[in-house]
Short mmCIF file of C-alpha atoms in Angstrom, two decimals:
data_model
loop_
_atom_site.label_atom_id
_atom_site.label_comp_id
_atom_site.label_asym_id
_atom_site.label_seq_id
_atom_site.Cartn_x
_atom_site.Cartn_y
_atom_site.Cartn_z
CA UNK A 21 -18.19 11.06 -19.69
CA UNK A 22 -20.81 10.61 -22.20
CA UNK A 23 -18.04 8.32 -24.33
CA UNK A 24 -15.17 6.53 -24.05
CA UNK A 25 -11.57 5.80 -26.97
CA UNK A 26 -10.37 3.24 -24.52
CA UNK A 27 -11.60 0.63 -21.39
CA UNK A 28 -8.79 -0.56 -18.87
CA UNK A 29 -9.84 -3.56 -17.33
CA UNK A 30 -7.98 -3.79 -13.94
CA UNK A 31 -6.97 -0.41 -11.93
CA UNK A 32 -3.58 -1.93 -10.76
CA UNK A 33 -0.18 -0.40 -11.65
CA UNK A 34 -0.13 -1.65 -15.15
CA UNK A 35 -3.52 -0.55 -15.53
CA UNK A 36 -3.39 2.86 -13.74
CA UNK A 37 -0.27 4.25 -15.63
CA UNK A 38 -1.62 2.84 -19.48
CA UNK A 39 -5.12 4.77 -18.53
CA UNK A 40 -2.77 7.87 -17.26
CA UNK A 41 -0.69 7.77 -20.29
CA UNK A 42 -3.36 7.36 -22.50
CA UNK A 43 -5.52 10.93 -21.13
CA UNK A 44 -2.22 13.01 -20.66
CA UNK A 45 -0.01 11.98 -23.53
CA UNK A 46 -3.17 10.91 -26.21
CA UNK A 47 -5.87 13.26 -24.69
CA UNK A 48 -8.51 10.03 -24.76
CA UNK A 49 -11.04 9.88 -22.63
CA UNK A 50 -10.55 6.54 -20.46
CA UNK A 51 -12.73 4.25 -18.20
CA UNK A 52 -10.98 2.13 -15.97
CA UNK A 53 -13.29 -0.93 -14.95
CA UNK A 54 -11.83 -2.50 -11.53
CA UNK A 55 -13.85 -5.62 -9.55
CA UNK A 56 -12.25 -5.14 -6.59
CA UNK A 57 -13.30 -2.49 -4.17
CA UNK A 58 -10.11 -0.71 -4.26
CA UNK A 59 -7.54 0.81 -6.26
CA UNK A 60 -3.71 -0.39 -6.99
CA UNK A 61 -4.14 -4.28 -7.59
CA UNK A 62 -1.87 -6.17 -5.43
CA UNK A 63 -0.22 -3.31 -4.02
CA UNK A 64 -3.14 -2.06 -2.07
CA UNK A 65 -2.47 -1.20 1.06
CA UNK A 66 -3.56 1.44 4.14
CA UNK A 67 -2.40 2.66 6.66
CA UNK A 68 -3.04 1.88 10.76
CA UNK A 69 -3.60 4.30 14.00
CA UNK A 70 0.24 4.19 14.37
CA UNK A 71 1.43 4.97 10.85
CA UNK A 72 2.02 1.16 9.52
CA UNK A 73 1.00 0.51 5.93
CA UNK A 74 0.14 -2.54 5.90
CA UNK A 75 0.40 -4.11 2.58
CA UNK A 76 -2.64 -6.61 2.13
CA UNK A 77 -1.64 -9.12 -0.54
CA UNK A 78 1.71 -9.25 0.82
CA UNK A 79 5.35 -6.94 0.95
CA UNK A 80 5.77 -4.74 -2.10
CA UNK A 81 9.42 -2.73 -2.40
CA UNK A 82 9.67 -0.70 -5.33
CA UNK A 83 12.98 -1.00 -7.02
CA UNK A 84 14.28 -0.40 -10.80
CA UNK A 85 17.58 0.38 -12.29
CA UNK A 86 15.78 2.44 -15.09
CA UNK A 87 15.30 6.35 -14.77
CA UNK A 88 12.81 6.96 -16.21
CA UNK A 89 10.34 4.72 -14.21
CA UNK A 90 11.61 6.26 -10.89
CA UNK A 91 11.20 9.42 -11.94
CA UNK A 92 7.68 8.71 -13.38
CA UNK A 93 6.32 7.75 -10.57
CA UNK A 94 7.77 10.50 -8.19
CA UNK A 95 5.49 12.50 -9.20
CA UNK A 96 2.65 11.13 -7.84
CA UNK A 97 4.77 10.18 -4.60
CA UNK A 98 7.54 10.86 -2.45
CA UNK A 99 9.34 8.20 -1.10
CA UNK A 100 10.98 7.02 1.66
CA UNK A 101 14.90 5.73 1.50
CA UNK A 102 14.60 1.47 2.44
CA UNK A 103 16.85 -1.09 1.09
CA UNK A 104 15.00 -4.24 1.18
CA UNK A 105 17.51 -7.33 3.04
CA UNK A 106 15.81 -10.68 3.31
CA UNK A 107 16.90 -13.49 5.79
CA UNK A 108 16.30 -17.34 5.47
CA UNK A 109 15.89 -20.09 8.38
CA UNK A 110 18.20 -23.12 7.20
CA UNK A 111 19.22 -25.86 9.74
CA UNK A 112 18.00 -23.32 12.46
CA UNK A 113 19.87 -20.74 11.38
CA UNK A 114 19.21 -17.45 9.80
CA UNK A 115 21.21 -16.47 6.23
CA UNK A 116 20.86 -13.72 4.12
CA UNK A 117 19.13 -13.84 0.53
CA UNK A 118 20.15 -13.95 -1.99
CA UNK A 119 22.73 -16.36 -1.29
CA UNK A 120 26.15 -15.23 -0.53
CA UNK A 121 29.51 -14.91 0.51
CA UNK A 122 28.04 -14.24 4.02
CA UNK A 123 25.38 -16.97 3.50
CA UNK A 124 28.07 -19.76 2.93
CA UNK A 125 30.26 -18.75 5.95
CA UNK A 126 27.24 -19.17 8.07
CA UNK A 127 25.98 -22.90 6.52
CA UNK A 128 29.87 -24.24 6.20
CA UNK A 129 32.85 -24.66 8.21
CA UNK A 130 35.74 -22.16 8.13
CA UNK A 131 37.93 -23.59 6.30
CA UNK A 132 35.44 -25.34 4.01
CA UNK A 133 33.86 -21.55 3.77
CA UNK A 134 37.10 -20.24 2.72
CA UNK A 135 37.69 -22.65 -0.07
CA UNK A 136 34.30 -21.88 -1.87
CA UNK A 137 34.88 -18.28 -1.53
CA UNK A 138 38.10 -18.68 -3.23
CA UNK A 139 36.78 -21.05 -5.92
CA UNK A 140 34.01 -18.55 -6.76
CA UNK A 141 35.82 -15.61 -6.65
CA UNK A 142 38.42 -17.27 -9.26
CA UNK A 143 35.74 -18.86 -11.35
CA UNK A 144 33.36 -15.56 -11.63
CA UNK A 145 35.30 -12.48 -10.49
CA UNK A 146 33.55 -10.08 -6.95
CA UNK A 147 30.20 -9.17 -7.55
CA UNK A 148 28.84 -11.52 -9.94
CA UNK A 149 25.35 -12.46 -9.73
CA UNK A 150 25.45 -16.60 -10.70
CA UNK A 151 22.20 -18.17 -11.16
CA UNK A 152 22.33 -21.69 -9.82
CA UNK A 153 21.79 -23.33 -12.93
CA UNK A 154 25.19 -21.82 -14.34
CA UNK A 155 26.51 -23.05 -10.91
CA UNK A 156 25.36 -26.47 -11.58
CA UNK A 157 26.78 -26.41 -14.82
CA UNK A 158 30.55 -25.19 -14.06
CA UNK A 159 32.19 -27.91 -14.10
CA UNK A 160 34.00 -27.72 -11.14
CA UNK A 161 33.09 -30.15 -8.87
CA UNK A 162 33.39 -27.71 -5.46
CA UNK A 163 30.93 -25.47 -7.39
CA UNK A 164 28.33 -28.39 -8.29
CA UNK A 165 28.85 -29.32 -4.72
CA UNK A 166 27.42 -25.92 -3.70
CA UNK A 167 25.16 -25.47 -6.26
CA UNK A 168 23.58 -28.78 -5.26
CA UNK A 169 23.17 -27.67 -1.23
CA UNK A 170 22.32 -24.57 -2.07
CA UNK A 171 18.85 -26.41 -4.27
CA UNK A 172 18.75 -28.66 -1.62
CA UNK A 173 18.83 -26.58 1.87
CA UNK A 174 16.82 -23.46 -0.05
CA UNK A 175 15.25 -24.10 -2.97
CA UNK A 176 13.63 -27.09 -2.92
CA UNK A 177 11.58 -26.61 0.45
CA UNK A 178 10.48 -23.43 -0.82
CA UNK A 179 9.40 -24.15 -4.05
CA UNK A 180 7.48 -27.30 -3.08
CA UNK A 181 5.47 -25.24 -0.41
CA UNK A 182 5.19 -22.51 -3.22
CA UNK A 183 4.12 -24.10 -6.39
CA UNK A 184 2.74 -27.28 -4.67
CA UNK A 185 4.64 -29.22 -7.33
CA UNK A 186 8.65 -30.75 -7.03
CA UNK A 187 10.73 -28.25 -8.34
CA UNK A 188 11.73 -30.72 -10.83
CA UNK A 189 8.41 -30.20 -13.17
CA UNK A 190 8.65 -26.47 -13.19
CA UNK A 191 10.42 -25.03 -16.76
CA UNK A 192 13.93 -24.31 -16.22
CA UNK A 193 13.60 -20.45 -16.11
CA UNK A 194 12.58 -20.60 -12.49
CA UNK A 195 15.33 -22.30 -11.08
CA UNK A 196 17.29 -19.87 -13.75
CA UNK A 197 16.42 -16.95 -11.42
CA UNK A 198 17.31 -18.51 -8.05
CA UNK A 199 20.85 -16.50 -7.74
CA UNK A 200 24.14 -16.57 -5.63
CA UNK A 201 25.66 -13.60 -5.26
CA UNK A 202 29.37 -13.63 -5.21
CA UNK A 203 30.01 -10.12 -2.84
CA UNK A 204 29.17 -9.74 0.98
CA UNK A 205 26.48 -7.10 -0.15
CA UNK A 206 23.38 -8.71 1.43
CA UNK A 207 21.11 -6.17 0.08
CA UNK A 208 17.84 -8.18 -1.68
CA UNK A 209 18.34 -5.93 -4.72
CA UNK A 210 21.17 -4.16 -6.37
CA UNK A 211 18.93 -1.76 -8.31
CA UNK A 212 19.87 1.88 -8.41
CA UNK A 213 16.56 3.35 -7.04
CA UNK A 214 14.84 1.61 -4.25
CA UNK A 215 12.09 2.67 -1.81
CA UNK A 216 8.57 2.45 -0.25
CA UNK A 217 6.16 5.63 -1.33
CA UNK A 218 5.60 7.62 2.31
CA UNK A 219 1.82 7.88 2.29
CA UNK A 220 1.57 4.29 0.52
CA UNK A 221 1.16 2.11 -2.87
CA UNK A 222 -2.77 3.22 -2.79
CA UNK A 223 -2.53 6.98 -2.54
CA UNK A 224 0.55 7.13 -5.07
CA UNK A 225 -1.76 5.12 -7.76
CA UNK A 226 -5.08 7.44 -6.75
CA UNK A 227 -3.02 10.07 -7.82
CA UNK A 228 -2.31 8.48 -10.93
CA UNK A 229 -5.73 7.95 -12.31
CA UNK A 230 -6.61 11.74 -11.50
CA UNK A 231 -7.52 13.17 -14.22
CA UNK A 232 -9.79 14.63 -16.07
CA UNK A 233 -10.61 12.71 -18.67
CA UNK A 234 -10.08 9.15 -16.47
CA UNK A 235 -13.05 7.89 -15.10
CA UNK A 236 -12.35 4.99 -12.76
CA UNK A 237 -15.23 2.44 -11.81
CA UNK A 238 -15.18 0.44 -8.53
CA UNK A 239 -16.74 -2.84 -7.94
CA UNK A 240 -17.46 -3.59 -12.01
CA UNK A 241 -16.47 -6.83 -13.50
CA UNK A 242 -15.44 -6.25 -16.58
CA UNK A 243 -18.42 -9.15 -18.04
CA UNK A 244 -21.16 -6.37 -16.16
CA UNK A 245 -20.33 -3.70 -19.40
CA UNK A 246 -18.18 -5.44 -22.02
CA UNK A 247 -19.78 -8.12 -24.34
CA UNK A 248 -16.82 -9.56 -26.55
CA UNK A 249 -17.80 -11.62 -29.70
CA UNK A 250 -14.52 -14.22 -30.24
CA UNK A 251 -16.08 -15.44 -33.94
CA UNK A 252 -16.51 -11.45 -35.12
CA UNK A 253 -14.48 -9.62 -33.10
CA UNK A 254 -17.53 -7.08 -32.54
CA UNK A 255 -17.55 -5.41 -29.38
CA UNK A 256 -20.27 -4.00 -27.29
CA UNK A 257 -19.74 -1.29 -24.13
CA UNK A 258 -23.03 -1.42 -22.03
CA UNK A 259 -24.56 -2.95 -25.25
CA UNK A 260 -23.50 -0.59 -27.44
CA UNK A 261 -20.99 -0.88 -30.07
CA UNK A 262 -17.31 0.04 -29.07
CA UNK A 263 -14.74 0.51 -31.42
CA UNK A 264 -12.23 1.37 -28.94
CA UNK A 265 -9.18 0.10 -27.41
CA UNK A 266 -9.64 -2.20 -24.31
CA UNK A 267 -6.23 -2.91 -22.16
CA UNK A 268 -6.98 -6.07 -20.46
CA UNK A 269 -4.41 -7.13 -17.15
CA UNK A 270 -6.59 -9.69 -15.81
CA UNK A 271 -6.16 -13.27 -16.25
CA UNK A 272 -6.59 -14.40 -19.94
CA UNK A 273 -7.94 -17.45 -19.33
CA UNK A 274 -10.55 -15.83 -17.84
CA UNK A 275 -11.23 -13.01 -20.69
CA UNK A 276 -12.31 -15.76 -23.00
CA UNK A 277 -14.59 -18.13 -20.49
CA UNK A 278 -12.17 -20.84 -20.07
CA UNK A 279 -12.35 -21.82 -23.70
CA UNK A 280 -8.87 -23.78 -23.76
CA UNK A 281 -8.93 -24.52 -20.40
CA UNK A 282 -8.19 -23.00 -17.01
CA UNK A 283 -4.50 -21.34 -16.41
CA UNK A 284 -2.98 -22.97 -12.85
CA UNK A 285 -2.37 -20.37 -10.54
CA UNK A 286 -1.46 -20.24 -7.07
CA UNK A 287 -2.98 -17.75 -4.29
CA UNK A 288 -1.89 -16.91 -0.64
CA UNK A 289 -4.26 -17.27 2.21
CA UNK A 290 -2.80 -14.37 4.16
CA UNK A 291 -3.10 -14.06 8.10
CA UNK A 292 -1.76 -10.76 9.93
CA UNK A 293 -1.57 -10.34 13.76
CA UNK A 294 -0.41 -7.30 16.22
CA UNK A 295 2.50 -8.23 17.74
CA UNK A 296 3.63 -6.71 21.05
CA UNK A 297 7.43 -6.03 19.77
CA UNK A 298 9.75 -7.03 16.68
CA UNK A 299 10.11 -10.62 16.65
CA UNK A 300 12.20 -10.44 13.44
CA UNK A 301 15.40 -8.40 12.67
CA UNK A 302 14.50 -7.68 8.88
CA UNK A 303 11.15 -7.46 7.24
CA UNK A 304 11.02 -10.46 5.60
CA UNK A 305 12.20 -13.77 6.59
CA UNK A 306 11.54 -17.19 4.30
CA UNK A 307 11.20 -21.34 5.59
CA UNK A 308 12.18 -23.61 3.29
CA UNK A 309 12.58 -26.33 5.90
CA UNK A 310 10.08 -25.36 8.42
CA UNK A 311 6.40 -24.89 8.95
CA UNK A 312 3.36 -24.82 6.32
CA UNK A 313 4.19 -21.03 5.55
CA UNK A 314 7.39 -19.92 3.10
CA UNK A 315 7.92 -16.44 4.88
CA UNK A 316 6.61 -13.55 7.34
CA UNK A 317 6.58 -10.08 7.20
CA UNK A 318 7.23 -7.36 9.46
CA UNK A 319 5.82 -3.95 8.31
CA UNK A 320 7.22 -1.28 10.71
CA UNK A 321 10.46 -2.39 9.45
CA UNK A 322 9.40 -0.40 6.03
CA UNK A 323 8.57 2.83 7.99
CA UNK A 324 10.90 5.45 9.79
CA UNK A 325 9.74 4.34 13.48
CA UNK A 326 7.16 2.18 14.75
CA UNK A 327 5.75 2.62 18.72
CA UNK A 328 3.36 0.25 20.43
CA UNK A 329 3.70 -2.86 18.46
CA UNK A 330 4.23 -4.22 14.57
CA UNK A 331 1.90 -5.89 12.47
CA UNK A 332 3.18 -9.59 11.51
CA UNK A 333 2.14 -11.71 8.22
CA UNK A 334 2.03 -15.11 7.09
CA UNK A 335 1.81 -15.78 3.45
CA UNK A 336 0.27 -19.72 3.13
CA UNK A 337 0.99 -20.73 -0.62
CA UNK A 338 -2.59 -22.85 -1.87
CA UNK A 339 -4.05 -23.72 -5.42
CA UNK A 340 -6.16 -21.35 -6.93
CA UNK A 341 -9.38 -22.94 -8.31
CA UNK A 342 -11.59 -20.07 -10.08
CA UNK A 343 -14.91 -19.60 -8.26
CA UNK A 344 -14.24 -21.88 -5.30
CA UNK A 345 -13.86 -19.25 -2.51
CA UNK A 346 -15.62 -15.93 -2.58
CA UNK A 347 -12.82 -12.95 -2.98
CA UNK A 348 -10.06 -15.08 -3.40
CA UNK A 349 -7.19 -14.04 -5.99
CA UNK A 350 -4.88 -15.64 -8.25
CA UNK A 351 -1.50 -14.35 -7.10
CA UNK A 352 1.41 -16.46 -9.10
CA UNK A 353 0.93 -18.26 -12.71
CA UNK A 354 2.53 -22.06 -12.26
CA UNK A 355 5.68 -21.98 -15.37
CA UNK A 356 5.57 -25.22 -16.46
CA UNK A 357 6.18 -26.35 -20.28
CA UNK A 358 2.87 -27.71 -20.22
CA UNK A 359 1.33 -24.52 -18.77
CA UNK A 360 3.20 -22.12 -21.09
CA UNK A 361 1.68 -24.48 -24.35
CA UNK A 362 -1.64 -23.27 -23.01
CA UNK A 363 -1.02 -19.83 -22.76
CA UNK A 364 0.65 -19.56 -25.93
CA UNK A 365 -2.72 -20.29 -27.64
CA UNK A 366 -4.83 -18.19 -25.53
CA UNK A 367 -2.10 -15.55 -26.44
CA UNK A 368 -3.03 -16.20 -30.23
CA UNK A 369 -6.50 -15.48 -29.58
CA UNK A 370 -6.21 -12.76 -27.83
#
C-alpha cells in the first residue's frame, strides 16, 4: 500500500485485533510493524509431527466471561472444549489452585479441615472467591490463621522465585489477587467460555490480520521506519511525515529511549523436553517450595489425544536487563509503588 492512516507496533493479540478493527470497521489502511519473526506475541505457538501445539513463551488458555470477546474471536477459530485445573507441590504433596475447600483437606488434619470449612462457609457463604488479603483482614483469628499458611506454604516461595524480590516490597494489588476459593470446584477459572483454538493461537491471529487493507511486516523494529520527535511531536514514517495514528503495545520505556529510566521486568528462560509418557496428571503444576523453577507444563494435556510421548516445560523466572541477551523478552512488569511512580510519568508523556 502506497500509504498508510495508522502503524501498529507489535502484531500480538492486542495489536492484531486494533489493526483488524481499524480496516473492517474504519476502512483504514493499516501497517502492522512486528520485530519478532512471527505473528501472535506471546501466544505464538506451532504445532509438532504428533499434533502438540506447543506454546513457546509458556501455557496460554483462553477464557472470558464476556460475549462478545468469545464470539469475536470464533470467527477466526474454532475451539476445542478444555477447562484449565492447576495443581501445586506443598510439603510433598499435590493441591489444587486456586486454593480450596479440597486444598485445605489435603494440607490439614480432619478435624482441623472441618473447622475451617465451617468457619469459611459461615463467614463468606459457598462459592465465594476471598482474596487473601480480605482473609488476613477478617478478624477471626481461625481465618488469619489460614490466611497466614496459606502466604506462607504458597505464596511466598512462589513469588520470591517469580519477582526475585520478598513478597513484602511488591504493591498490595498482587497479593490482592492471590484467591481462596470457598467451593470444591477446582477448576483454575470460573469464566463462562473457556478453551484452546484447534489449529492454535498463531493461525487464529493470521487470520485476524487478513485483510485487505492490513499489511503486516515481519522482522521490523519499530526504530527501522518510525522517527518520533518528543519536543514537537512531529512524526516521520520511513522519513516522511506521518500524521497518522500509531498503536504502540511494546514496552514504553522503551518507545522513548529510556528517558526516565528503565521499567523492571522479569523474563522466563524456557526449556522444553520430549518426554516418553505423562509425568503430570494436569497441565500445569507450580513449586513454591521446591527447585529453581515455579511450574511445568504438559501440552498434550490441552489436545484431544496425544500418542508417542508429551512435550514438558520449565518456566525459570530471571531479571530482564534490555540488550543483555540477544532475543530475550520481557515477559512480567515488577508492581511495586516505586515502579508504578515511574510509569505514571512515562504514561504522561506518552
Amino acid at each position: 500500500m502506497a500509504s498508510y492512516d495508522a502503524v501498529v507496533v507489535g502484531a500480538g493479540l492486542s495489536g492484531a485485533v486494533m489493526a483488524r478493527q481499524l480496516a473492517e470497521e474504519g476502512g483504514w489502511r493499516v501497517l502492522v510493524v512486528e520485530g519478532k519473526s512471527h505473528i501472535a506475541g506471546h501466544c505464538y505457538d506451532s504445532a509438532t509431527a504428533d499434533g502438540i501445539y506447543l506454546h513457546h513463551y509458556g501455557p496460554h488458555i483462553f477464557h472470558t466471561d464476556n460475549r462478545s470477546v468469545y464470539t469475536y474471536l470464533s470467527r477466526f477459530c474454532h475451539w476445542r472444549p478444555y477447562r484449565h485445573r492447576v495443581l501445586a507441590e506443598v510439603d510433598r504433596r499435590l493441591i489444587p489452585l486456586p486454593f480450596n475447600l479440597n486444598s485445605l483437606e489435603i494440607l490439614y488434619p480432619r478435624a482441623e479441615a472441618e473447622r475451617l470449612v465451617q468457619r469459611l462457609l459461615h463467614h463468606y457463604g459457598d462459592g465465594q472467591r476471598i482474596s487473601i488479603l480480605e482473609l488476613r483482614q477478617s478478624g477471626e483469628p481461625q481465618l488469619g490463621e489460614l490466611a497466614e499458611r496459606i502466604y506462607q506454604k504458597l505464596f511466598r516461595g512462589y513469588s520470591r522465585k517469580q519477582w526475585g524480590l520478598d513478597p513484602d516490597l511488591l504493591s498490595a494489588e498482587v497479593i490482592a489477587r492471590v484467591p481462596l476459593v470457598v467451593s470444591r470446584d477446582d477448576d483454575y477459572f470460573a469464566d463462562q467460555w473457556q478453551g484452546i483454538p484447534v489449529s492454535g493461537y498463531s493461525k487464529m491471529v493470521e487470520k485476524i490480520l487478513d485483510h485487505p487493507l492490513l499489511e503486516c511486516r515481519l522482522n521490523t523494529a519499530m526504530s527501522s521506519l518510525i522517527e518520533l520527535n518528543i519536543e514537537t511531536g512531529v512524526c516521520l514514517l520511513e522519513d516522511k511525515a506521518f500524521a497518522g495514528q500509531i498503536i504502540y503495545t511494546g514496552m514504553v520505556d522503551a518507545l522513548f529511549g529510556y528517558c526516565y529510566g528503565v521499567l523492571p521486568y522479569r523474563t522466563l528462560r524456557l526449556e522444553t523436553q520430549r518426554i516418553a509418557q505423562s509425568e503430570q496428571e494436569v497441565a500445569v503444576v507450580n513449586y513454591p517450595q521446591r527447585f529453581s523453577y515455579t511450574r511445568t507444563t504438559q501440552f498434550g494435556h490441552f489436545v484431544d489425544s496425544v500418542g508417542g510421548g508429551d512435550l514438558l516445560m520449565r518456566e525459570y523466572p530471571e531479571p530482564f536487563i534490555p540488550g543483555l541477551r540477544e532475543g530475550e523478552i520481557p515477559f512480567y512488569p515488577v508492581f511495586t509503588d516505586q515502579n508504578r511512580d515511574l510509569f505514571s510519568r512515562y504514561e504522561q508523556l506518552a
